[in-house]
Amino acid sequence: MALVVFLIACMVRRRLDNRNAVFSDDVWQRWFQTFSKTKSGGELPALAGILLVLVPALLSALAIYTLKIFQWQVVAYVLEAFILVLLMGVPGWRHSLESYAQAWQRGDMQAAWHHIREHLPARERDAASTPELMHLALSRAMLLTVFRRYFLVAFGYVIGGVGLAVFVRGLVALTEQWPSPDVRARYVTIAEWVNWIPVRVLSITFGIAGDLSGWLREVRPAIMSPGKTTEDILTESANAALSGYALDPAKFSTVHPDEWTRFGGRSLRAVRDLLSRSMLVWICGLALLVIAGIV
């Protein structure tokens, strides 16, 4: 039943993404802001954020367990799907990417930057000084965002149920929305450890769903390197698994100068197709686990 629940949640979430509706970031932000300050006005230690994420994770797991104990499986499955819909999603991205691709095709790079600047990390907004750097920054941000809000949640759900899915998604929220930047940096380090296995599984999936020979040649030797960040692995893996220089704007402009105005939209479509095929591979893998009786 886990496969059916996940499929329903994915379909509903995709429709909501297209309508730019129902996202959990505001909920996490209010939850953290309510309990992130001590009575004296000082900051709570980093452990407080972990506890704030554990609370909804444990409550979710307890609720599902209780419903199944009382033989209310249907209600439990509906609740699981509802929670997954809240945890996943990238609303707002589709419209921004479409506007960005149109601006790129017109050659209006300033308009393209304005369409996607809110999706870029703060450290890269000023660094995107050329079209090439801007597009690479956007591609990295898109890969990381989809990984965190779809694949990481899916991995947590399959491995540990809804409770673990809530925890890993809450950890991502800590890295993005905890009020104190200094404490937030500590959560980034913890998140990197949590991401270590799922991001490498996704990297392998990129090879399966894309150019396997290119992935084996460029990524496989370095995939186990402990010094690689989640963002590095996603970017390098996607670049190796894609053909046509989809994530190499400098090379593309040299080889296909006449098609430069179409590069932005063409590259984004290639990345989105790779992510969609990779999710299909994960769903097929989940189906095999269900058939084998593992999940």
PDB file of C-alpha atoms in Angstrom:
ATOM      1  CA  MET A   1       0.000   0.000   0.000  1.00  0.00           C
ATOM      2  CA  ALA A   2       2.989   2.273   0.456  1.00  0.00           C
ATOM      3  CA  LEU A   3       3.372   2.436  -3.327  1.00  0.00           C
ATOM      4  CA  VAL A   4      -0.249   3.496  -3.856  1.00  0.00           C
ATOM      5  CA  VAL A   5      -0.042   6.125  -1.111  1.00  0.00           C
ATOM      6  CA  PHE A   6       3.142   7.577  -2.556  1.00  0.00           C
ATOM      7  CA  LEU A   7       1.795   7.624  -6.111  1.00  0.00           C
ATOM      8  CA  ILE A   8      -1.387   9.426  -5.028  1.00  0.00           C
ATOM      9  CA  ALA A   9       0.617  11.935  -2.992  1.00  0.00           C
ATOM     10  CA  CYS A  10       2.926  12.620  -5.953  1.00  0.00           C
ATOM     11  CA  MET A  11       0.054  13.169  -8.379  1.00  0.00           C
ATOM     12  CA  VAL A  12      -1.787  15.509  -6.020  1.00  0.00           C
ATOM     13  CA  ARG A  13       1.421  17.376  -5.210  1.00  0.00           C
ATOM     14  CA  ARG A  14       2.267  17.921  -8.881  1.00  0.00           C
ATOM     15  CA  ARG A  15      -1.176  19.404  -9.495  1.00  0.00           C
ATOM     16  CA  LEU A  16      -0.785  21.693  -6.503  1.00  0.00           C
ATOM     17  CA  ASP A  17       2.650  22.754  -7.720  1.00  0.00           C
ATOM     18  CA  ASN A  18       1.157  23.757 -11.053  1.00  0.00           C
ATOM     19  CA  ARG A  19      -1.362  25.917  -9.179  1.00  0.00           C
ATOM     20  CA  ASN A  20       1.254  27.298  -6.789  1.00  0.00           C
ATOM     21  CA  ALA A  21      -0.763  26.124  -3.800  1.00  0.00           C
ATOM     22  CA  VAL A  22      -0.366  24.443  -0.402  1.00  0.00           C
ATOM     23  CA  PHE A  23       3.216  24.568   0.790  1.00  0.00           C
ATOM     24  CA  SER A  24       4.562  23.718   4.237  1.00  0.00           C
ATOM     25  CA  ASP A  25       7.364  26.288   4.468  1.00  0.00           C
ATOM     26  CA  ASP A  26       5.147  28.842   6.206  1.00  0.00           C
ATOM     27  CA  VAL A  27       4.078  26.230   8.751  1.00  0.00           C
ATOM     28  CA  TRP A  28       7.674  25.309   9.568  1.00  0.00           C
ATOM     29  CA  GLN A  29       8.672  28.963   9.789  1.00  0.00           C
ATOM     30  CA  ARG A  30       5.918  29.824  12.258  1.00  0.00           C
ATOM     31  CA  TRP A  31       6.652  26.689  14.281  1.00  0.00           C
ATOM     32  CA  PHE A  32      10.328  27.611  14.578  1.00  0.00           C
ATOM     33  CA  GLN A  33       9.683  31.282  15.316  1.00  0.00           C
ATOM     34  CA  THR A  34       7.276  30.421  18.113  1.00  0.00           C
ATOM     35  CA  PHE A  35       9.825  28.350  20.038  1.00  0.00           C
ATOM     36  CA  SER A  36      13.207  29.619  18.815  1.00  0.00           C
ATOM     37  CA  LYS A  37      13.637  32.302  21.487  1.00  0.00           C
ATOM     38  CA  THR A  38      14.100  31.899  25.203  1.00  0.00           C
ATOM     39  CA  LYS A  39      12.173  34.019  27.665  1.00  0.00           C
ATOM     40  CA  SER A  40      15.200  36.257  28.219  1.00  0.00           C
ATOM     41  CA  GLY A  41      15.458  36.915  24.496  1.00  0.00           C
ATOM     42  CA  GLY A  42      18.537  34.749  23.968  1.00  0.00           C
ATOM     43  CA  GLU A  43      18.901  32.037  21.360  1.00  0.00           C
ATOM     44  CA  LEU A  44      18.234  28.393  22.046  1.00  0.00           C
ATOM     45  CA  PRO A  45      20.990  25.841  21.363  1.00  0.00           C
ATOM     46  CA  ALA A  46      21.051  23.929  18.095  1.00  0.00           C
ATOM     47  CA  LEU A  47      19.574  20.878  19.830  1.00  0.00           C
ATOM     48  CA  ALA A  48      16.333  22.806  20.325  1.00  0.00           C
ATOM     49  CA  GLY A  49      15.689  22.857  16.587  1.00  0.00           C
ATOM     50  CA  ILE A  50      16.200  19.108  16.335  1.00  0.00           C
ATOM     51  CA  LEU A  51      13.699  18.625  19.159  1.00  0.00           C
ATOM     52  CA  LEU A  52      11.210  20.908  17.416  1.00  0.00           C
ATOM     53  CA  VAL A  53      11.462  18.688  14.337  1.00  0.00           C
ATOM     54  CA  LEU A  54      11.248  15.469  16.355  1.00  0.00           C
ATOM     55  CA  VAL A  55       7.949  16.485  17.936  1.00  0.00           C
ATOM     56  CA  PRO A  56       5.825  16.524  14.732  1.00  0.00           C
ATOM     57  CA  ALA A  57       7.761  13.512  13.414  1.00  0.00           C
ATOM     58  CA  LEU A  58       6.947  11.417  16.480  1.00  0.00           C
ATOM     59  CA  LEU A  59       3.349  12.650  16.595  1.00  0.00           C
ATOM     60  CA  SER A  60       2.861  11.719  12.938  1.00  0.00           C
ATOM     61  CA  ALA A  61       4.317   8.255  13.451  1.00  0.00           C
ATOM     62  CA  LEU A  62       2.237   7.752  16.610  1.00  0.00           C
ATOM     63  CA  ALA A  63      -0.963   8.839  14.865  1.00  0.00           C
ATOM     64  CA  ILE A  64      -0.416   6.417  11.973  1.00  0.00           C
ATOM     65  CA  TYR A  65       0.517   3.581  14.349  1.00  0.00           C
ATOM     66  CA  THR A  66      -2.567   4.185  16.518  1.00  0.00           C
ATOM     67  CA  LEU A  67      -4.913   4.206  13.536  1.00  0.00           C
ATOM     68  CA  LYS A  68      -3.496   0.920  12.273  1.00  0.00           C
ATOM     69  CA  ILE A  69      -3.705  -0.660  15.734  1.00  0.00           C
ATOM     70  CA  PHE A  70      -7.438   0.118  15.797  1.00  0.00           C
ATOM     71  CA  GLN A  71      -7.814  -1.325  12.275  1.00  0.00           C
ATOM     72  CA  TRP A  72      -8.478   2.075  10.686  1.00  0.00           C
ATOM     73  CA  GLN A  73      -6.081   1.394   7.851  1.00  0.00           C
ATOM     74  CA  VAL A  74      -7.951   3.470   5.283  1.00  0.00           C
ATOM     75  CA  VAL A  75      -7.843   6.541   7.516  1.00  0.00           C
ATOM     76  CA  ALA A  76      -4.156   5.884   8.196  1.00  0.00           C
ATOM     77  CA  TYR A  77      -3.379   5.724   4.475  1.00  0.00           C
ATOM     78  CA  VAL A  78      -5.327   8.923   3.807  1.00  0.00           C
ATOM     79  CA  LEU A  79      -3.419  10.667   6.601  1.00  0.00           C
ATOM     80  CA  GLU A  80      -0.097   9.390   5.228  1.00  0.00           C
ATOM     81  CA  ALA A  81      -0.932  10.733   1.769  1.00  0.00           C
ATOM     82  CA  PHE A  82      -2.016  14.077   3.234  1.00  0.00           C
ATOM     83  CA  ILE A  83       1.220  14.440   5.199  1.00  0.00           C
ATOM     84  CA  LEU A  84       3.326  13.538   2.163  1.00  0.00           C
ATOM     85  CA  VAL A  85       1.502  16.139   0.079  1.00  0.00           C
ATOM     86  CA  LEU A  86       2.355  18.761   2.695  1.00  0.00           C
ATOM     87  CA  LEU A  87       5.992  17.680   2.919  1.00  0.00           C
ATOM     88  CA  MET A  88       6.677  17.608  -0.825  1.00  0.00           C
ATOM     89  CA  GLY A  89       6.334  20.231  -3.494  1.00  0.00           C
ATOM     90  CA  VAL A  90       8.049  23.110  -5.275  1.00  0.00           C
ATOM     91  CA  PRO A  91       5.207  25.582  -5.939  1.00  0.00           C
ATOM     92  CA  GLY A  92       6.158  28.745  -7.772  1.00  0.00           C
ATOM     93  CA  TRP A  93       9.009  27.183  -9.709  1.00  0.00           C
ATOM     94  CA  ARG A  94       7.108  26.303 -12.879  1.00  0.00           C
ATOM     95  CA  HIS A  95       5.965  29.853 -13.617  1.00  0.00           C
ATOM     96  CA  SER A  96       9.395  31.280 -12.801  1.00  0.00           C
ATOM     97  CA  LEU A  97      11.191  28.792 -15.040  1.00  0.00           C
ATOM     98  CA  GLU A  98       8.817  29.372 -17.950  1.00  0.00           C
ATOM     99  CA  SER A  99       9.271  33.145 -17.671  1.00  0.00           C
ATOM    100  CA  TYR A 100      13.027  32.681 -17.362  1.00  0.00           C
ATOM    101  CA  ALA A 101      13.205  30.543 -20.527  1.00  0.00           C
ATOM    102  CA  GLN A 102      11.137  33.078 -22.471  1.00  0.00           C
ATOM    103  CA  ALA A 103      13.338  35.963 -21.327  1.00  0.00           C
ATOM    104  CA  TRP A 104      16.461  33.972 -22.231  1.00  0.00           C
ATOM    105  CA  GLN A 105      15.095  33.306 -25.721  1.00  0.00           C
ATOM    106  CA  ARG A 106      14.507  37.035 -26.170  1.00  0.00           C
ATOM    107  CA  GLY A 107      18.071  37.688 -25.046  1.00  0.00           C
ATOM    108  CA  ASP A 108      16.861  39.716 -22.058  1.00  0.00           C
ATOM    109  CA  MET A 109      19.170  38.336 -19.385  1.00  0.00           C
ATOM    110  CA  GLN A 110      18.273  41.012 -16.855  1.00  0.00           C
ATOM    111  CA  ALA A 111      14.601  40.023 -17.014  1.00  0.00           C
ATOM    112  CA  ALA A 112      15.607  36.364 -16.806  1.00  0.00           C
ATOM    113  CA  TRP A 113      17.553  37.065 -13.612  1.00  0.00           C
ATOM    114  CA  HIS A 114      14.614  38.922 -12.052  1.00  0.00           C
ATOM    115  CA  HIS A 115      12.327  35.963 -12.711  1.00  0.00           C
ATOM    116  CA  ILE A 116      14.496  33.479 -10.832  1.00  0.00           C
ATOM    117  CA  ARG A 117      16.490  35.510  -8.294  1.00  0.00           C
ATOM    118  CA  GLU A 118      14.182  34.527  -5.416  1.00  0.00           C
ATOM    119  CA  HIS A 119      14.985  30.882  -6.068  1.00  0.00           C
ATOM    120  CA  LEU A 120      18.736  31.415  -5.870  1.00  0.00           C
ATOM    121  CA  PRO A 121      20.668  31.156  -2.606  1.00  0.00           C
ATOM    122  CA  ALA A 122      21.515  34.571  -1.204  1.00  0.00           C
ATOM    123  CA  ARG A 123      25.237  33.939  -1.699  1.00  0.00           C
ATOM    124  CA  GLU A 124      24.768  33.389  -5.445  1.00  0.00           C
ATOM    125  CA  ARG A 125      22.404  36.233  -6.338  1.00  0.00           C
ATOM    126  CA  ASP A 126      25.207  38.725  -6.742  1.00  0.00           C
ATOM    127  CA  ALA A 127      27.619  36.146  -8.169  1.00  0.00           C
ATOM    128  CA  ALA A 128      25.377  35.454 -11.195  1.00  0.00           C
ATOM    129  CA  SER A 129      27.106  38.176 -13.197  1.00  0.00           C
ATOM    130  CA  THR A 130      27.021  36.419 -16.577  1.00  0.00           C
ATOM    131  CA  PRO A 131      24.338  34.356 -18.318  1.00  0.00           C
ATOM    132  CA  GLU A 132      26.469  31.224 -17.897  1.00  0.00           C
ATOM    133  CA  LEU A 133      26.940  31.700 -14.145  1.00  0.00           C
ATOM    134  CA  MET A 134      23.287  32.647 -13.703  1.00  0.00           C
ATOM    135  CA  HIS A 135      22.085  29.505 -15.455  1.00  0.00           C
ATOM    136  CA  LEU A 136      24.431  27.217 -13.558  1.00  0.00           C
ATOM    137  CA  ALA A 137      23.329  28.775 -10.263  1.00  0.00           C
ATOM    138  CA  LEU A 138      19.683  28.236 -11.219  1.00  0.00           C
ATOM    139  CA  SER A 139      20.326  24.630 -12.269  1.00  0.00           C
ATOM    140  CA  ARG A 140      22.094  23.859  -8.987  1.00  0.00           C
ATOM    141  CA  ALA A 141      19.281  25.456  -7.001  1.00  0.00           C
ATOM    142  CA  MET A 142      16.617  23.513  -8.909  1.00  0.00           C
ATOM    143  CA  LEU A 143      18.405  20.181  -8.475  1.00  0.00           C
ATOM    144  CA  LEU A 144      18.911  20.755  -4.758  1.00  0.00           C
ATOM    145  CA  THR A 145      15.347  21.942  -4.196  1.00  0.00           C
ATOM    146  CA  VAL A 146      13.736  19.008  -6.006  1.00  0.00           C
ATOM    147  CA  PHE A 147      16.037  16.593  -4.191  1.00  0.00           C
ATOM    148  CA  ARG A 148      15.113  18.008  -0.798  1.00  0.00           C
ATOM    149  CA  ARG A 149      11.381  18.297  -1.415  1.00  0.00           C
ATOM    150  CA  TYR A 150      10.737  15.110  -3.352  1.00  0.00           C
ATOM    151  CA  PHE A 151      13.508  12.526  -3.351  1.00  0.00           C
ATOM    152  CA  LEU A 152      14.666  13.017   0.245  1.00  0.00           C
ATOM    153  CA  VAL A 153      11.081  12.821   1.505  1.00  0.00           C
ATOM    154  CA  ALA A 154      10.483   9.706  -0.615  1.00  0.00           C
ATOM    155  CA  PHE A 155      13.645   8.082   0.732  1.00  0.00           C
ATOM    156  CA  GLY A 156      12.642   8.831   4.331  1.00  0.00           C
ATOM    157  CA  TYR A 157       9.119   7.511   3.760  1.00  0.00           C
ATOM    158  CA  VAL A 158      10.296   4.212   2.267  1.00  0.00           C
ATOM    159  CA  ILE A 159      13.004   3.649   4.891  1.00  0.00           C
ATOM    160  CA  GLY A 160      11.185   4.767   8.046  1.00  0.00           C
ATOM    161  CA  GLY A 161       7.604   5.677   7.237  1.00  0.00           C
ATOM    162  CA  VAL A 162       5.906   9.029   7.621  1.00  0.00           C
ATOM    163  CA  GLY A 163       7.730   9.815  10.866  1.00  0.00           C
ATOM    164  CA  LEU A 164      11.156   9.743   9.226  1.00  0.00           C
ATOM    165  CA  ALA A 165       9.821  11.632   6.198  1.00  0.00           C
ATOM    166  CA  VAL A 166       8.628  14.427   8.480  1.00  0.00           C
ATOM    167  CA  PHE A 167      11.973  14.474  10.298  1.00  0.00           C
ATOM    168  CA  VAL A 168      14.161  14.761   7.175  1.00  0.00           C
ATOM    169  CA  ARG A 169      11.869  17.425   5.698  1.00  0.00           C
ATOM    170  CA  GLY A 170      11.944  19.303   8.994  1.00  0.00           C
ATOM    171  CA  LEU A 171      15.735  19.162   8.983  1.00  0.00           C
ATOM    172  CA  VAL A 172      15.719  20.787   5.550  1.00  0.00           C
ATOM    173  CA  ALA A 173      13.402  23.473   6.931  1.00  0.00           C
ATOM    174  CA  LEU A 174      15.897  24.098   9.755  1.00  0.00           C
ATOM    175  CA  THR A 175      18.674  24.756   7.230  1.00  0.00           C
ATOM    176  CA  GLU A 176      16.486  27.256   5.387  1.00  0.00           C
ATOM    177  CA  GLN A 177      14.214  28.879   7.961  1.00  0.00           C
ATOM    178  CA  TRP A 178      15.751  28.789  11.426  1.00  0.00           C
ATOM    179  CA  PRO A 179      15.918  32.453  12.526  1.00  0.00           C
ATOM    180  CA  SER A 180      19.600  32.437  13.551  1.00  0.00           C
ATOM    181  CA  PRO A 181      22.067  32.170  10.613  1.00  0.00           C
ATOM    182  CA  ASP A 182      24.848  30.893  12.883  1.00  0.00           C
ATOM    183  CA  VAL A 183      22.758  28.029  14.217  1.00  0.00           C
ATOM    184  CA  ARG A 184      21.404  27.390  10.730  1.00  0.00           C
ATOM    185  CA  ALA A 185      24.936  26.619   9.541  1.00  0.00           C
ATOM    186  CA  ARG A 186      25.131  23.785  12.092  1.00  0.00           C
ATOM    187  CA  TYR A 187      21.942  22.285  10.718  1.00  0.00           C
ATOM    188  CA  VAL A 188      23.460  22.375   7.221  1.00  0.00           C
ATOM    189  CA  THR A 189      26.286  20.158   8.485  1.00  0.00           C
ATOM    190  CA  ILE A 190      23.800  17.729  10.053  1.00  0.00           C
ATOM    191  CA  ALA A 191      21.729  17.723   6.864  1.00  0.00           C
ATOM    192  CA  GLU A 192      24.794  16.800   4.824  1.00  0.00           C
ATOM    193  CA  TRP A 193      25.233  13.678   6.937  1.00  0.00           C
ATOM    194  CA  VAL A 194      21.554  12.782   6.560  1.00  0.00           C
ATOM    195  CA  ASN A 195      21.764  13.357   2.790  1.00  0.00           C
ATOM    196  CA  TRP A 196      24.846  11.171   2.344  1.00  0.00           C
ATOM    197  CA  ILE A 197      23.080   7.977   1.291  1.00  0.00           C
ATOM    198  CA  PRO A 198      19.964   9.323  -0.500  1.00  0.00           C
ATOM    199  CA  VAL A 199      21.911  11.792  -2.656  1.00  0.00           C
ATOM    200  CA  ARG A 200      24.250   9.026  -3.787  1.00  0.00           C
ATOM    201  CA  VAL A 201      21.302   6.778  -4.559  1.00  0.00           C
ATOM    202  CA  LEU A 202      19.864   9.601  -6.667  1.00  0.00           C
ATOM    203  CA  SER A 203      23.244  10.089  -8.350  1.00  0.00           C
ATOM    204  CA  ILE A 204      23.225   6.437  -9.401  1.00  0.00           C
ATOM    205  CA  THR A 205      19.638   6.898 -10.575  1.00  0.00           C
ATOM    206  CA  PHE A 206      20.755   9.789 -12.796  1.00  0.00           C
ATOM    207  CA  GLY A 207      23.144   7.370 -14.480  1.00  0.00           C
ATOM    208  CA  ILE A 208      20.380   4.807 -15.000  1.00  0.00           C
ATOM    209  CA  ALA A 209      17.881   7.399 -16.258  1.00  0.00           C
ATOM    210  CA  GLY A 210      20.387   9.289 -18.398  1.00  0.00           C
ATOM    211  CA  ASP A 211      23.719   8.713 -20.103  1.00  0.00           C
ATOM    212  CA  LEU A 212      25.076   5.747 -18.136  1.00  0.00           C
ATOM    213  CA  SER A 213      28.411   5.643 -19.949  1.00  0.00           C
ATOM    214  CA  GLY A 214      29.046   9.335 -19.243  1.00  0.00           C
ATOM    215  CA  TRP A 215      28.056   8.898 -15.610  1.00  0.00           C
ATOM    216  CA  LEU A 216      30.318   5.868 -15.177  1.00  0.00           C
ATOM    217  CA  ARG A 217      33.222   7.719 -16.723  1.00  0.00           C
ATOM    218  CA  GLU A 218      32.930  11.025 -14.870  1.00  0.00           C
ATOM    219  CA  VAL A 219      31.056  10.472 -11.599  1.00  0.00           C
ATOM    220  CA  ARG A 220      31.438   6.887 -10.453  1.00  0.00           C
ATOM    221  CA  PRO A 221      35.111   7.196  -9.414  1.00  0.00           C
ATOM    222  CA  ALA A 222      34.353  10.133  -7.089  1.00  0.00           C
ATOM    223  CA  ILE A 223      30.857   9.319  -5.837  1.00  0.00           C
ATOM    224  CA  MET A 224      32.061   7.960  -2.490  1.00  0.00           C
ATOM    225  CA  SER A 225      34.293  10.939  -1.770  1.00  0.00           C
ATOM    226  CA  PRO A 226      33.417  12.259   1.709  1.00  0.00           C
ATOM    227  CA  GLY A 227      34.349  15.798   0.729  1.00  0.00           C
ATOM    228  CA  LYS A 228      31.575  16.153  -1.838  1.00  0.00           C
ATOM    229  CA  THR A 229      28.562  18.212  -0.785  1.00  0.00           C
ATOM    230  CA  THR A 230      25.005  17.321  -1.744  1.00  0.00           C
ATOM    231  CA  GLU A 231      24.945  20.163  -4.254  1.00  0.00           C
ATOM    232  CA  ASP A 232      28.248  19.079  -5.820  1.00  0.00           C
ATOM    233  CA  ILE A 233      27.102  15.490  -6.291  1.00  0.00           C
ATOM    234  CA  LEU A 234      23.769  16.484  -7.797  1.00  0.00           C
ATOM    235  CA  THR A 235      25.320  18.958 -10.231  1.00  0.00           C
ATOM    236  CA  GLU A 236      28.176  16.718 -11.330  1.00  0.00           C
ATOM    237  CA  SER A 237      25.915  13.674 -11.673  1.00  0.00           C
ATOM    238  CA  ALA A 238      23.287  15.527 -13.685  1.00  0.00           C
ATOM    239  CA  ASN A 239      25.937  17.061 -15.932  1.00  0.00           C
ATOM    240  CA  ALA A 240      27.495  13.644 -16.609  1.00  0.00           C
ATOM    241  CA  ALA A 241      24.119  11.980 -17.208  1.00  0.00           C
ATOM    242  CA  LEU A 242      22.899  14.637 -19.662  1.00  0.00           C
ATOM    243  CA  SER A 243      23.986  14.887 -23.285  1.00  0.00           C
ATOM    244  CA  GLY A 244      24.154  17.893 -25.564  1.00  0.00           C
ATOM    245  CA  TYR A 245      26.062  20.041 -23.028  1.00  0.00           C
ATOM    246  CA  ALA A 246      22.801  20.749 -21.185  1.00  0.00           C
ATOM    247  CA  LEU A 247      24.688  21.854 -18.062  1.00  0.00           C
ATOM    248  CA  ASP A 248      27.765  23.236 -19.800  1.00  0.00           C
ATOM    249  CA  PRO A 249      26.722  26.630 -21.230  1.00  0.00           C
ATOM    250  CA  ALA A 250      30.276  27.645 -22.144  1.00  0.00           C
ATOM    251  CA  LYS A 251      30.792  24.521 -24.235  1.00  0.00           C
ATOM    252  CA  PHE A 252      27.319  24.759 -25.760  1.00  0.00           C
ATOM    253  CA  SER A 253      27.901  28.353 -26.881  1.00  0.00           C
ATOM    254  CA  THR A 254      31.126  27.262 -28.588  1.00  0.00           C
ATOM    255  CA  VAL A 255      29.672  24.210 -30.337  1.00  0.00           C
ATOM    256  CA  HIS A 256      26.210  25.634 -31.124  1.00  0.00           C
ATOM    257  CA  PRO A 257      26.535  29.456 -31.243  1.00  0.00           C
ATOM    258  CA  ASP A 258      23.468  29.807 -33.490  1.00  0.00           C
ATOM    259  CA  GLU A 259      21.237  28.100 -30.903  1.00  0.00           C
ATOM    260  CA  TRP A 260      22.412  30.084 -27.868  1.00  0.00           C
ATOM    261  CA  THR A 261      19.070  31.873 -27.420  1.00  0.00           C
ATOM    262  CA  ARG A 262      17.359  28.491 -26.989  1.00  0.00           C
ATOM    263  CA  PHE A 263      19.869  27.152 -24.492  1.00  0.00           C
ATOM    264  CA  GLY A 264      18.064  28.323 -21.335  1.00  0.00           C
ATOM    265  CA  GLY A 265      14.765  26.581 -22.037  1.00  0.00           C
ATOM    266  CA  ARG A 266      16.444  23.575 -23.631  1.00  0.00           C
ATOM    267  CA  SER A 267      18.710  23.025 -20.637  1.00  0.00           C
ATOM    268  CA  LEU A 268      15.891  23.349 -18.108  1.00  0.00           C
ATOM    269  CA  ARG A 269      13.752  20.846 -20.014  1.00  0.00           C
ATOM    270  CA  ALA A 270      16.648  18.389 -20.046  1.00  0.00           C
ATOM    271  CA  VAL A 271      17.152  18.706 -16.289  1.00  0.00           C
ATOM    272  CA  ARG A 272      13.430  18.394 -15.540  1.00  0.00           C
ATOM    273  CA  ASP A 273      13.129  15.351 -17.808  1.00  0.00           C
ATOM    274  CA  LEU A 274      16.081  13.742 -16.025  1.00  0.00           C
ATOM    275  CA  LEU A 275      14.468  14.362 -12.652  1.00  0.00           C
ATOM    276  CA  SER A 276      11.135  12.984 -13.882  1.00  0.00           C
ATOM    277  CA  ARG A 277      12.760   9.843 -15.262  1.00  0.00           C
ATOM    278  CA  SER A 278      14.690   9.414 -12.027  1.00  0.00           C
ATOM    279  CA  MET A 279      11.490   9.604  -9.988  1.00  0.00           C
ATOM    280  CA  LEU A 280      10.012   6.964 -12.298  1.00  0.00           C
ATOM    281  CA  VAL A 281      13.030   4.742 -11.571  1.00  0.00           C
ATOM    282  CA  TRP A 282      12.472   5.235  -7.833  1.00  0.00           C
ATOM    283  CA  ILE A 283       8.790   4.355  -8.185  1.00  0.00           C
ATOM    284  CA  CYS A 284       9.713   1.180 -10.093  1.00  0.00           C
ATOM    285  CA  GLY A 285      12.241   0.363  -7.381  1.00  0.00           C
ATOM    286  CA  LEU A 286       9.580   0.872  -4.716  1.00  0.00           C
ATOM    287  CA  ALA A 287       7.236  -1.405  -6.646  1.00  0.00           C
ATOM    288  CA  LEU A 288       9.901  -4.136  -6.667  1.00  0.00           C
ATOM    289  CA  LEU A 289      10.418  -3.721  -2.904  1.00  0.00           C
ATOM    290  CA  VAL A 290       6.660  -4.068  -2.374  1.00  0.00           C
ATOM    291  CA  ILE A 291       6.494  -7.180  -4.553  1.00  0.00           C
ATOM    292  CA  ALA A 292       9.418  -8.669  -2.645  1.00  0.00           C
ATOM    293  CA  GLY A 293       7.621  -7.975   0.637  1.00  0.00           C
ATOM    294  CA  ILE A 294      10.395  -5.710   1.944  1.00  0.00           C
ATOM    295  CA  VAL A 295       8.157  -2.632   2.193  1.00  0.00           C
TER     296      VAL A 295
END
